[in-house]
Structure formats: structure tokens, C-alpha cells
Short mmCIF file of C-alpha atoms in Angstrom, two decimals:
data_model
loop_
_atom_site.label_atom_id
_atom_site.label_comp_id
_atom_site.label_asym_id
_atom_site.label_seq_id
_atom_site.Cartn_x
_atom_site.Cartn_y
_atom_site.Cartn_z
CA MET A 23 23.42 -32.26 76.03
CA THR A 24 21.93 -29.15 74.49
CA GLN A 25 22.87 -29.84 70.87
CA ASP A 26 20.39 -30.51 68.08
CA ALA A 27 18.48 -33.79 68.42
CA THR A 28 19.31 -34.89 64.89
CA GLN A 29 23.07 -34.51 65.20
CA GLU A 30 24.93 -37.84 65.02
CA PRO A 31 27.00 -38.43 68.19
CA ALA A 32 30.59 -39.39 67.58
CA PRO A 33 31.07 -43.15 68.07
CA GLY A 34 32.92 -43.85 71.28
CA ALA A 35 32.86 -40.21 72.32
CA ALA A 36 33.99 -39.55 75.87
CA ARG A 37 31.22 -38.99 78.36
CA ASN A 38 30.34 -35.53 79.53
CA PRO A 39 31.60 -34.30 82.89
CA ALA A 40 29.22 -35.02 85.75
CA PRO A 41 26.68 -32.23 86.18
CA GLN A 42 27.31 -29.80 89.01
CA GLN A 43 23.87 -30.51 90.44
CA ARG A 44 22.95 -34.16 90.74
CA TRP A 45 19.97 -35.03 88.53
CA THR A 46 17.19 -36.82 90.38
CA ALA A 47 13.60 -37.80 89.64
CA GLU A 48 12.47 -34.62 91.37
CA ARG A 49 13.81 -32.70 88.37
CA ILE A 50 11.47 -34.43 85.91
CA GLY A 51 9.24 -31.83 84.29
CA ASP A 52 5.46 -31.87 84.31
CA GLN A 53 4.25 -34.88 82.29
CA SER A 54 0.63 -33.75 82.04
CA GLY A 55 -0.93 -34.85 78.78
CA ARG A 56 1.89 -37.25 77.95
CA VAL A 57 1.29 -40.97 77.43
CA SER A 58 4.13 -43.38 78.20
CA VAL A 59 4.48 -47.13 77.79
CA VAL A 60 6.95 -48.88 80.09
CA THR A 61 7.66 -52.56 79.50
CA GLY A 62 8.37 -54.75 82.52
CA ALA A 63 6.68 -52.17 84.73
CA ASN A 64 5.57 -54.48 87.54
CA SER A 65 8.89 -54.43 89.43
CA GLY A 66 12.45 -53.12 89.54
CA LEU A 67 13.55 -50.49 87.07
CA GLY A 68 10.26 -50.60 85.19
CA LEU A 69 8.17 -49.93 88.27
CA ALA A 70 10.52 -47.13 89.38
CA THR A 71 10.28 -45.57 85.91
CA ALA A 72 6.50 -45.87 85.72
CA ARG A 73 6.09 -44.47 89.23
CA ALA A 74 8.26 -41.43 88.52
CA LEU A 75 6.40 -40.61 85.29
CA ALA A 76 2.96 -41.12 86.83
CA HIS A 77 3.87 -39.03 89.89
CA ARG A 78 4.65 -36.17 87.50
CA ALA A 79 1.09 -36.34 86.17
CA GLY A 80 1.80 -38.47 83.10
CA HIS A 81 -0.47 -41.30 81.96
CA VAL A 82 1.53 -44.55 82.09
CA VAL A 83 0.69 -47.88 80.48
CA LEU A 84 2.20 -50.68 82.55
CA ALA A 85 3.09 -53.32 79.96
CA VAL A 86 3.49 -56.55 81.94
CA ARG A 87 3.47 -60.29 81.36
CA ASP A 88 1.62 -61.02 84.62
CA GLU A 89 -1.46 -58.82 84.92
CA GLY A 90 -1.93 -59.66 88.62
CA LYS A 91 1.54 -58.32 89.39
CA GLY A 92 0.81 -55.37 87.15
CA ARG A 93 -2.31 -54.49 89.13
CA ARG A 94 -0.33 -54.66 92.36
CA ALA A 95 2.27 -52.34 90.82
CA ALA A 96 -0.48 -49.93 89.77
CA ALA A 97 -1.86 -49.96 93.33
CA ASP A 98 1.63 -49.18 94.64
CA ILE A 99 1.88 -46.20 92.28
CA THR A 100 -1.54 -44.79 93.13
CA ALA A 101 -0.95 -45.29 96.87
CA GLY A 102 2.02 -42.93 96.57
CA ARG A 103 0.00 -40.44 94.58
CA PRO A 104 -3.80 -40.82 94.74
CA GLY A 105 -5.28 -40.12 91.35
CA ALA A 106 -2.15 -41.09 89.42
CA SER A 107 -3.13 -42.14 85.89
CA VAL A 108 -2.02 -45.69 85.09
CA GLU A 109 -3.40 -48.65 83.17
CA VAL A 110 -2.27 -52.28 83.10
CA ARG A 111 -1.97 -54.17 79.81
CA ARG A 112 -0.63 -57.64 79.15
CA LEU A 113 2.54 -57.95 77.08
CA ASP A 114 4.73 -61.04 76.75
CA LEU A 115 7.77 -59.91 74.80
CA ALA A 116 8.84 -63.51 74.23
CA ASP A 117 5.69 -64.10 72.16
CA LEU A 118 5.36 -62.02 69.01
CA ASP A 119 1.62 -62.74 68.87
CA SER A 120 1.31 -61.07 72.29
CA VAL A 121 3.34 -58.10 71.03
CA ARG A 122 0.98 -57.66 68.09
CA ALA A 123 -2.10 -57.96 70.31
CA PHE A 124 -0.71 -55.34 72.70
CA ALA A 125 0.03 -52.94 69.84
CA GLU A 126 -3.46 -53.40 68.37
CA ASP A 127 -5.04 -52.76 71.77
CA LEU A 128 -2.95 -49.63 72.31
CA HIS A 129 -3.99 -48.28 68.91
CA ALA A 130 -7.62 -48.79 69.87
CA ARG A 131 -7.21 -46.91 73.16
CA HIS A 132 -4.75 -44.10 72.36
CA PRO A 133 -4.44 -41.80 69.32
CA ARG A 134 -0.80 -41.08 70.08
CA LEU A 135 2.16 -42.10 72.24
CA ASP A 136 4.84 -39.80 73.64
CA VAL A 137 7.33 -42.16 75.32
CA LEU A 138 8.19 -45.82 74.88
CA VAL A 139 10.61 -47.27 77.42
CA ASN A 140 11.91 -50.66 76.25
CA ASN A 141 12.88 -51.80 79.72
CA ALA A 142 11.83 -55.42 80.27
CA GLY A 143 14.29 -58.27 80.04
CA VAL A 144 15.53 -61.62 81.24
CA MET A 145 19.05 -62.44 82.40
CA ALA A 146 21.14 -65.58 82.05
CA PRO A 147 18.53 -68.36 82.32
CA PRO A 148 19.24 -71.93 81.22
CA ARG A 149 18.75 -72.20 77.49
CA SER A 150 15.13 -72.09 76.42
CA THR A 151 13.21 -70.73 73.45
CA SER A 152 10.40 -68.28 72.84
CA ALA A 153 6.93 -69.04 71.49
CA GLN A 154 8.35 -68.62 67.97
CA GLY A 155 11.42 -70.78 68.68
CA HIS A 156 14.07 -68.08 69.21
CA GLU A 157 16.62 -68.16 72.04
CA LEU A 158 14.79 -66.61 74.98
CA GLN A 159 17.14 -63.73 75.85
CA PHE A 160 17.52 -62.59 72.24
CA ALA A 161 13.75 -62.97 71.78
CA CYS A 162 12.62 -61.13 74.90
CA ASN A 163 15.33 -58.52 75.27
CA HIS A 164 15.72 -57.63 71.60
CA LEU A 165 13.23 -59.13 69.13
CA GLY A 166 10.16 -58.36 71.23
CA HIS A 167 11.21 -54.74 71.68
CA PHE A 168 12.16 -54.41 68.01
CA ALA A 169 8.70 -55.60 66.99
CA LEU A 170 6.92 -53.49 69.61
CA THR A 171 8.75 -50.34 68.54
CA GLY A 172 7.96 -50.90 64.88
CA LEU A 173 4.29 -51.54 65.59
CA LEU A 174 3.97 -48.39 67.74
CA LEU A 175 6.09 -46.03 65.65
CA ASP A 176 3.07 -44.46 63.95
CA LEU A 177 1.60 -43.54 67.34
CA LEU A 178 4.93 -42.12 68.46
CA ALA A 179 5.12 -39.98 65.31
CA GLU A 180 1.94 -38.27 66.53
CA GLY A 181 3.40 -37.62 69.99
CA ARG A 182 4.70 -34.47 71.61
CA ASP A 183 8.52 -34.60 71.87
CA PRO A 184 8.30 -38.35 71.23
CA ARG A 185 11.10 -40.57 72.51
CA ILE A 186 12.03 -44.24 72.45
CA VAL A 187 14.37 -45.31 75.25
CA THR A 188 15.90 -48.76 74.90
CA VAL A 189 17.61 -50.11 78.00
CA THR A 190 20.95 -51.82 77.44
CA SER A 191 23.75 -52.72 79.87
CA VAL A 192 27.34 -51.74 80.48
CA ASN A 193 27.97 -55.40 79.51
CA HIS A 194 27.22 -54.57 75.88
CA ARG A 195 30.83 -53.41 75.59
CA ARG A 196 32.23 -56.90 76.16
CA ALA A 197 29.97 -58.70 73.68
CA HIS A 198 29.91 -59.48 69.99
CA LEU A 199 27.00 -60.67 67.87
CA ASP A 200 27.43 -64.14 66.39
CA PHE A 201 24.94 -64.06 63.53
CA ASP A 202 25.70 -67.71 62.79
CA ASP A 203 24.46 -68.83 66.21
CA LEU A 204 21.83 -66.39 67.45
CA ASN A 205 19.82 -69.30 68.85
CA GLY A 206 22.63 -70.77 70.93
CA GLU A 207 22.28 -74.16 69.31
CA ARG A 208 26.03 -74.61 68.92
CA ALA A 209 27.36 -73.21 72.18
CA TYR A 210 25.08 -71.61 74.77
CA ARG A 211 26.50 -69.79 77.78
CA PRO A 212 23.89 -67.89 79.79
CA MET A 213 25.87 -64.71 80.54
CA THR A 214 27.44 -64.60 77.09
CA PHE A 215 24.00 -64.62 75.50
CA TYR A 216 22.73 -62.04 77.97
CA ASP A 217 25.61 -59.74 77.01
CA ARG A 218 24.86 -60.33 73.33
CA SER A 219 21.21 -59.43 73.82
CA LYS A 220 22.28 -56.18 75.49
CA LEU A 221 24.60 -55.42 72.59
CA ALA A 222 21.66 -56.10 70.27
CA ASN A 223 19.69 -53.48 72.26
CA ALA A 224 22.50 -50.97 71.78
CA VAL A 225 22.90 -51.72 68.06
CA PHE A 226 19.13 -51.45 67.57
CA GLY A 227 18.81 -48.16 69.44
CA HIS A 228 21.61 -46.55 67.46
CA GLU A 229 20.51 -47.93 64.09
CA LEU A 230 16.96 -46.77 64.83
CA HIS A 231 18.33 -43.30 65.54
CA ARG A 232 20.12 -43.32 62.19
CA ARG A 233 16.99 -44.35 60.30
CA LEU A 234 14.71 -41.91 62.12
CA THR A 235 17.13 -39.08 61.34
CA ALA A 236 17.35 -40.06 57.68
CA ALA A 237 13.54 -40.14 57.50
CA GLY A 238 13.23 -36.69 59.09
CA SER A 239 11.12 -38.18 61.87
CA PRO A 240 10.36 -36.17 65.02
CA VAL A 241 10.87 -39.32 67.09
CA ARG A 242 14.14 -39.65 68.99
CA SER A 243 15.78 -42.99 69.77
CA LEU A 244 17.96 -43.01 72.89
CA LEU A 245 19.71 -45.65 74.96
CA ALA A 246 20.18 -45.96 78.70
CA HIS A 247 21.84 -48.36 81.10
CA PRO A 248 21.29 -48.57 84.87
CA GLY A 249 24.75 -49.51 86.07
CA TYR A 250 24.57 -52.18 88.75
CA THR A 251 21.11 -52.16 90.28
CA ALA A 252 19.48 -54.67 92.62
CA THR A 253 16.38 -56.06 90.88
CA ARG A 254 14.68 -59.40 90.39
CA LEU A 255 16.61 -59.73 87.13
CA GLN A 256 19.62 -61.15 88.98
CA THR A 257 17.60 -63.76 90.87
CA SER A 258 14.67 -64.77 88.65
CA GLY A 259 16.68 -66.01 85.67
CA PRO A 260 20.25 -67.00 86.56
CA THR A 261 21.17 -70.27 88.22
CA GLY A 262 24.29 -71.57 89.93
CA LEU A 263 27.33 -69.33 90.36
CA VAL A 264 25.87 -66.42 88.38
CA ARG A 265 22.86 -66.26 90.69
CA VAL A 266 25.04 -66.47 93.80
CA LEU A 267 27.40 -63.80 92.52
CA PHE A 268 24.87 -61.22 91.33
CA GLY A 269 21.99 -62.12 93.60
CA SER A 270 23.92 -62.40 96.86
CA VAL A 271 27.68 -61.72 96.97
CA LEU A 272 27.70 -58.44 95.02
CA ARG A 273 24.17 -57.31 95.89
CA PRO A 274 25.22 -54.99 98.76
CA LEU A 275 27.15 -52.93 96.20
CA ALA A 276 24.11 -52.40 93.98
CA GLN A 277 21.94 -49.30 93.68
CA ARG A 278 18.25 -49.27 94.53
CA PRO A 279 15.86 -49.45 91.54
CA ASP A 280 14.80 -45.81 91.94
CA GLU A 281 18.47 -44.83 91.55
CA GLY A 282 19.15 -47.25 88.70
CA ALA A 283 16.13 -45.94 86.80
CA LEU A 284 17.49 -42.39 86.64
CA PRO A 285 19.37 -42.80 83.31
CA GLN A 286 16.28 -44.04 81.48
CA LEU A 287 14.14 -41.35 83.11
CA PHE A 288 16.68 -38.73 82.07
CA ALA A 289 16.65 -40.05 78.51
CA ALA A 290 12.85 -40.05 78.50
CA THR A 291 12.27 -36.59 79.94
CA ALA A 292 15.30 -34.29 80.13
CA PRO A 293 15.40 -31.36 77.70
CA GLY A 294 18.26 -31.24 75.25
CA VAL A 295 19.16 -34.93 75.01
CA ARG A 296 20.08 -36.02 71.50
CA GLY A 297 18.95 -39.01 69.54
CA GLY A 298 21.57 -41.76 69.49
CA GLU A 299 22.97 -40.95 72.92
CA LEU A 300 23.60 -43.52 75.65
CA ILE A 301 22.82 -42.29 79.16
CA GLY A 302 24.37 -44.09 82.13
CA PRO A 303 25.66 -43.46 85.66
CA ASP A 304 28.61 -41.10 86.08
CA GLY A 305 30.35 -43.04 88.86
CA LEU A 306 33.34 -45.39 88.83
CA GLY A 307 32.93 -48.02 86.15
CA GLU A 308 29.49 -46.58 85.37
CA LEU A 309 28.11 -48.84 88.10
CA ARG A 310 26.26 -46.13 90.00
CA GLY A 311 25.81 -42.38 90.10
CA ALA A 312 23.94 -39.54 88.44
CA PRO A 313 22.88 -39.85 84.77
CA THR A 314 25.20 -38.50 82.11
CA ARG A 315 26.18 -39.24 78.53
CA VAL A 316 28.50 -42.27 78.27
CA PRO A 317 30.15 -43.89 75.23
CA LEU A 318 28.69 -46.68 73.17
CA ALA A 319 30.88 -49.61 72.16
CA ALA A 320 32.26 -49.36 68.65
CA ALA A 321 30.30 -52.48 67.72
CA ALA A 322 27.07 -50.69 68.64
CA THR A 323 27.66 -47.90 66.12
CA ASP A 324 29.08 -50.04 63.30
CA ALA A 325 26.91 -49.43 60.23
CA GLY A 326 27.34 -52.93 58.83
CA THR A 327 26.36 -54.55 62.12
CA GLY A 328 23.35 -52.26 62.42
CA GLN A 329 22.18 -53.07 58.89
CA ARG A 330 22.61 -56.81 59.37
CA LEU A 331 20.84 -56.92 62.74
CA TRP A 332 17.99 -54.85 61.33
CA GLU A 333 17.50 -57.22 58.39
CA VAL A 334 17.66 -60.30 60.62
CA SER A 335 15.19 -58.74 63.06
CA GLU A 336 12.74 -57.88 60.28
CA ARG A 337 12.89 -61.44 59.01
CA LEU A 338 12.47 -63.06 62.42
CA THR A 339 9.63 -60.77 63.56
CA ASP A 340 7.95 -60.04 60.21
CA VAL A 341 7.73 -56.39 61.30
CA ARG A 342 8.65 -53.57 58.91
CA PHE A 343 9.02 -50.05 60.25
CA PRO A 344 6.94 -47.36 58.48
CA PHE A 345 9.90 -45.41 57.09
CA PRO A 346 9.97 -43.92 53.60
CA ALA A 347 11.13 -46.49 51.06
CA SER A 348 14.42 -44.64 50.51
CA VAL A 349 15.61 -45.16 54.11
#
């Protein structure tokens, strides 16, 4: 993980051997002077990520849909470290108007941004649509983060060692993108569409890396997945058998959120990580363990898929990234 940040990782490359010393949040360097945005920061992986960054003296913007829950999360963070620097801002990723309002507000408050962690998501709900009429999981997990990243990229370009970390899932490897039915109007299956949204995250993160590199940008795009971690994600969205399976039967096997957040914290802070890498747990099946580089699915690095998803996402969000025209 010490190679140049602009070097393209080989698609499907085997993961690195587990480090001799387990990487934990205690190894995060001093974040003084750094500004981070974490989406979905009121609970689970987002709260664990925000807490770790704030406890290392970083300033963290808790981007949350429910501001009351966000304030309680902020109080939890400052209780663990009095004086921790956090702010709560409303962001509903399923509403592109909310994404634009959040980005405008952030521009008014901060001249630069150092880290964006695209963490928030929904999992396997009954079919519903976003404020703009898109299937909810594709809208919240992918389109909202695509738009947010594009609208904040100018602030990130002013950052110090700026990084974008998009959170995907090990499930991205069993999915394919059906561009003819992104809205699930023909055949909607909750977990299938969740897996597709996580593949969209992976495709986006890698394609963003390619475009940032081509533009000579200092910003790095990385991906992370948490393995199997016990969060509200498995109980707040799914219904029926999926909820019973992930929210009850298998839950004793899951990591705690502070363990599951380690890959995205590693991607956001560790020296030497390269753009385009996927960081996940090093244990059996990548379900738990210390963070290390793990392979992306071939579909995630396919240039044609990346180009097509990018064009579709631009059209559906009406957001264009500020790259040079030649990219």
C-alpha cells in the first residue's frame, strides 16, 4: 500500500497479506486542521467513523437525514472527548434538492474539504421511490452520493491529502447492473436491488478514480466495505425473511460498528493507500478482520460499465463534475 496514489490497481488483483500488526482506530494519525464529511453519521458505521475522526482532533460534519438523531450523535461524540469539533447538517440523499442545499451550505461554511465518506445507505426495503421518482436504494445509495461528490469536488480539490471514500459491500461481487430496469418497474427484488446499488457504488468509486487520475487531480477516490457488521441497516429497511436472517439469526456473527468502520477509516486516513483501491476485512470471506486491500469485481472495473453508469448518473442527477473537458 505504499505505491504511488495515481497508479491504476490491477482489476481483480489478489488482496495483500494481512499486516503483521492489526490496524485499529488508535493508529489514525492526528487529524488537526482536517475537515471531514460523513454521511449517515447518526448511527452505525457512520457514527463510528465520525467519532474516530473527531477523537483524533478532526472537524467532522455529521450529514444526517434526522437532525435530532444527529444532535444526539454529536453529544455522544463530545461526551467521549470533551471539546471534539463536530457540526450537524441535514442531508437526505434520497432527495437531490436536499443534496444541493447541503452542498451550498457547506460551501458557505468551509473553504475546503479534506475527506468525504459516502457511508449512508438503505438496505432491502419494499419497493419505493425517491423524491425525484428513482428506485429508493439506487437513489439513496448511489445517485445521492454521486451528486454530493460532484457538488463538493471543488472543495475537496482545495483540501490537504483529499480523499473520497465510497462504502460498498462484499455483495457487489454477486450483482450486475440492469440499465434497462434501474427503477425496478419490471421485476423488483429487495436484496437484488440492494446488491446492484452496492455494485453501482463500486463502479462509481473506480470510475471516479480513473477520471481524477486523468485530470491530474490531487483528490483520491477509494472504496471500502465493512464485512458483516451489526447496524440498523439490517433492521430498519428489510422485511420478512431478510430481516429475520440478517437482523436476528446471523446477527451474533456480526462485528461491532467500531470494528466494521475500520476499512473506511483506513481508506480515509492511512498513509500510502492508492486511489482506486478497495479496502475490506482480511478475515474469512472478508466478513470480519483487520483492514487490507481486497479485490474489486471485474464488473466494477469494466470501462464500458463505468462510462455508462456515469452518463446515466449525470442525466438523472443533472450534476456534472468539474473535470477538464478532455476527461
